[in-house]
Amino acid sequence: PTTGALLSVSAKAEATLTAEDFRKIGLLYDGEIRYTDETLRSFFARLRETGFLDNALVIVTSDHGEELGDHGGVLHGGLLYEELLKVPLILHGRGVRSGVDRRMVSTIDIAPTILDYVGIPAPETWQGRSLLATDDGALDSDAVFAQFGPRRYAIRTQDWKLITTTATGD
């Protein structure tokens, strides 16, 4: 229901959204986050109760963030700003370090992480690296990349970010 409400607000032309509209969007989104937190809390409690977490790797992430008026956007219209790209990535499992890790990583690191957890080496052709690396310097990427559609690209380093759109040919 919340997504439907967000879509109805964002259906207005972005130029006509008022400060009150953005306030409502923010409140609705906060409700979605709270709902997700509660769902994950009960999900992990159930996994703990059943003993499933004793021998499992659980990864929770998102495919994108949301624009809540940032850079003039609403929801996720294909821009490559941080509010869309910086998403949660939570790992939980036996032997996985706890705490917040501030290294730059990418979703292409998820598959090699799963293989590493079960003791299978990732193919050399894969670009991602296991997030289970214990050497802090071994994992931190020099840069991470993002793409939306065939013409919009971004590259992000620790200090800089470049977003570019190639010619459309129109």
Short mmCIF file of C-alpha atoms in Angstrom, two decimals:
data_model
loop_
_atom_site.label_atom_id
_atom_site.label_comp_id
_atom_site.label_asym_id
_atom_site.label_seq_id
_atom_site.Cartn_x
_atom_site.Cartn_y
_atom_site.Cartn_z
CA PRO A 1 0.00 0.00 0.00
CA THR A 2 2.82 2.42 0.76
CA THR A 3 4.38 1.97 -2.67
CA GLY A 4 1.02 2.74 -4.27
CA ALA A 5 0.78 5.93 -2.23
CA LEU A 6 4.32 6.91 -3.21
CA LEU A 7 3.57 6.28 -6.87
CA SER A 8 0.44 8.41 -6.74
CA VAL A 9 2.42 11.33 -5.31
CA SER A 10 5.29 10.89 -7.76
CA ALA A 11 2.87 10.67 -10.68
CA LYS A 12 2.58 14.45 -10.47
CA ALA A 13 5.00 16.24 -12.71
CA GLU A 14 8.17 16.64 -10.63
CA ALA A 15 8.07 20.38 -11.24
CA THR A 16 4.69 20.67 -9.50
CA LEU A 17 5.58 18.80 -6.31
CA THR A 18 5.35 21.03 -3.26
CA ALA A 19 7.35 20.96 -0.05
CA GLU A 20 4.32 19.24 1.53
CA ASP A 21 4.39 16.55 -1.19
CA PHE A 22 8.07 15.88 -0.46
CA ARG A 23 7.32 15.77 3.28
CA LYS A 24 4.61 13.14 2.63
CA ILE A 25 6.92 11.14 0.38
CA GLY A 26 9.57 11.17 3.13
CA LEU A 27 7.08 10.02 5.77
CA LEU A 28 5.77 7.22 3.54
CA TYR A 29 9.29 6.08 2.78
CA ASP A 30 10.20 6.15 6.48
CA GLY A 31 7.19 3.86 7.02
CA GLU A 32 8.50 1.44 4.39
CA ILE A 33 11.91 1.38 6.07
CA ARG A 34 10.36 0.73 9.49
CA TYR A 35 8.22 -2.09 8.03
CA THR A 36 11.30 -3.64 6.40
CA ASP A 37 13.25 -3.41 9.66
CA GLU A 38 10.47 -5.17 11.58
CA THR A 39 10.13 -7.85 8.90
CA LEU A 40 13.88 -8.54 8.92
CA ARG A 41 13.91 -8.60 12.73
CA SER A 42 11.22 -11.32 12.82
CA PHE A 43 12.82 -13.16 9.89
CA PHE A 44 16.19 -13.37 11.67
CA ALA A 45 14.49 -14.34 14.96
CA ARG A 46 12.76 -17.24 13.20
CA LEU A 47 16.02 -18.33 11.54
CA ARG A 48 17.74 -18.21 14.95
CA GLU A 49 14.91 -20.23 16.61
CA THR A 50 15.11 -22.98 14.01
CA GLY A 51 18.90 -23.19 14.13
CA PHE A 52 19.15 -22.23 10.47
CA LEU A 53 21.68 -19.48 11.23
CA ASP A 54 24.08 -22.04 12.72
CA ASN A 55 25.23 -23.04 9.25
CA ALA A 56 24.11 -20.37 6.81
CA LEU A 57 25.20 -17.18 5.13
CA VAL A 58 22.44 -14.61 4.89
CA ILE A 59 22.89 -11.62 2.60
CA VAL A 60 20.44 -8.72 2.59
CA THR A 61 20.76 -5.91 0.06
CA SER A 62 18.73 -3.70 -2.20
CA ASP A 63 18.80 -3.08 -5.93
CA HIS A 64 18.57 0.70 -5.54
CA GLY A 65 17.85 3.54 -3.16
CA GLU A 66 15.22 6.22 -3.58
CA GLU A 67 15.26 9.89 -4.49
CA LEU A 68 13.13 11.92 -2.13
CA GLY A 69 13.51 15.25 -3.87
CA ASP A 70 17.28 14.97 -4.02
CA HIS A 71 18.63 16.40 -7.27
CA GLY A 72 15.01 17.08 -8.27
CA GLY A 73 14.16 13.40 -8.59
CA VAL A 74 11.41 11.27 -7.08
CA LEU A 75 11.64 7.53 -6.33
CA HIS A 76 14.13 6.04 -8.81
CA GLY A 77 14.09 7.45 -12.28
CA GLY A 78 17.45 6.22 -13.49
CA LEU A 79 19.79 8.89 -12.18
CA LEU A 80 23.10 7.71 -10.75
CA TYR A 81 23.40 9.85 -7.63
CA GLU A 82 24.43 8.43 -4.23
CA GLU A 83 20.85 8.34 -2.91
CA LEU A 84 20.15 5.67 -5.55
CA LEU A 85 23.46 3.80 -5.53
CA LYS A 86 24.48 3.64 -1.88
CA VAL A 87 22.42 0.68 -0.65
CA PRO A 88 22.56 -1.55 2.41
CA LEU A 89 24.58 -4.73 2.17
CA ILE A 90 24.27 -6.92 5.25
CA LEU A 91 26.15 -10.20 5.72
CA HIS A 92 25.40 -12.58 8.56
CA GLY A 93 26.91 -15.99 9.09
CA ARG A 94 29.29 -18.06 11.14
CA GLY A 95 32.77 -16.56 10.83
CA VAL A 96 31.60 -13.32 9.23
CA ARG A 97 33.06 -10.23 10.91
CA SER A 98 30.48 -8.08 12.64
CA GLY A 99 30.37 -4.30 12.54
CA VAL A 100 30.17 -1.59 9.94
CA ASP A 101 32.64 -1.86 7.08
CA ARG A 102 33.21 1.40 5.22
CA ARG A 103 35.16 -0.04 2.30
CA MET A 104 33.80 0.54 -1.19
CA VAL A 105 32.31 -2.66 -2.54
CA SER A 106 29.94 -3.56 -5.33
CA THR A 107 27.10 -5.99 -5.87
CA ILE A 108 29.41 -7.93 -8.21
CA ASP A 109 31.21 -8.97 -5.00
CA ILE A 110 28.19 -10.93 -3.72
CA ALA A 111 28.53 -14.07 -5.88
CA PRO A 112 32.27 -14.53 -5.12
CA THR A 113 31.43 -14.04 -1.42
CA ILE A 114 28.88 -16.87 -1.51
CA LEU A 115 31.33 -19.20 -3.24
CA ASP A 116 34.08 -18.29 -0.77
CA TYR A 117 31.76 -19.01 2.16
CA VAL A 118 31.13 -22.56 0.92
CA GLY A 119 34.79 -23.12 -0.03
CA ILE A 120 34.52 -22.91 -3.81
CA PRO A 121 36.94 -20.61 -5.65
CA ALA A 122 35.35 -18.00 -7.90
CA PRO A 123 36.22 -18.25 -11.59
CA GLU A 124 39.21 -16.08 -12.49
CA THR A 125 37.11 -14.30 -15.11
CA TRP A 126 34.80 -12.85 -12.44
CA GLN A 127 35.43 -9.22 -11.60
CA GLY A 128 34.02 -9.34 -8.07
CA ARG A 129 35.94 -10.30 -4.92
CA SER A 130 34.86 -12.07 -1.77
CA LEU A 131 33.66 -9.72 0.96
CA LEU A 132 34.98 -12.21 3.52
CA ALA A 133 38.57 -11.06 2.93
CA THR A 134 40.24 -10.45 6.27
CA ASP A 135 42.92 -8.12 4.89
CA ASP A 136 41.26 -4.68 4.91
CA GLY A 137 43.36 -3.44 2.00
CA ALA A 138 42.73 -6.53 -0.13
CA LEU A 139 39.09 -5.73 -0.81
CA ASP A 140 38.77 -1.98 -0.97
CA SER A 141 38.09 -1.10 -4.59
CA ASP A 142 39.92 1.70 -6.33
CA ALA A 143 36.64 2.49 -8.04
CA VAL A 144 33.12 1.13 -8.43
CA PHE A 145 30.96 1.47 -11.51
CA ALA A 146 27.25 1.88 -12.16
CA GLN A 147 25.12 1.97 -15.28
CA PHE A 148 21.51 2.78 -16.12
CA GLY A 149 20.32 1.76 -19.55
CA PRO A 150 22.66 1.86 -22.50
CA ARG A 151 23.82 5.47 -22.11
CA ARG A 152 24.15 6.56 -18.47
CA TYR A 153 27.30 5.65 -16.51
CA ALA A 154 29.02 6.53 -13.24
CA ILE A 155 32.39 5.81 -11.70
CA ARG A 156 32.99 6.39 -7.98
CA THR A 157 36.26 6.51 -6.05
CA GLN A 158 36.74 7.29 -2.37
CA ASP A 159 37.00 11.00 -3.14
CA TRP A 160 35.27 11.60 -6.47
CA LYS A 161 32.36 10.62 -8.63
CA LEU A 162 31.76 11.14 -12.34
CA ILE A 163 28.36 10.71 -13.95
CA THR A 164 28.15 10.85 -17.71
CA THR A 165 25.52 10.32 -20.37
CA THR A 166 26.63 9.36 -23.86
CA ALA A 167 25.06 10.87 -26.95
CA THR A 168 21.59 9.57 -27.67
CA GLY A 169 21.86 9.77 -31.43
CA ASP A 170 18.50 11.56 -31.56
#
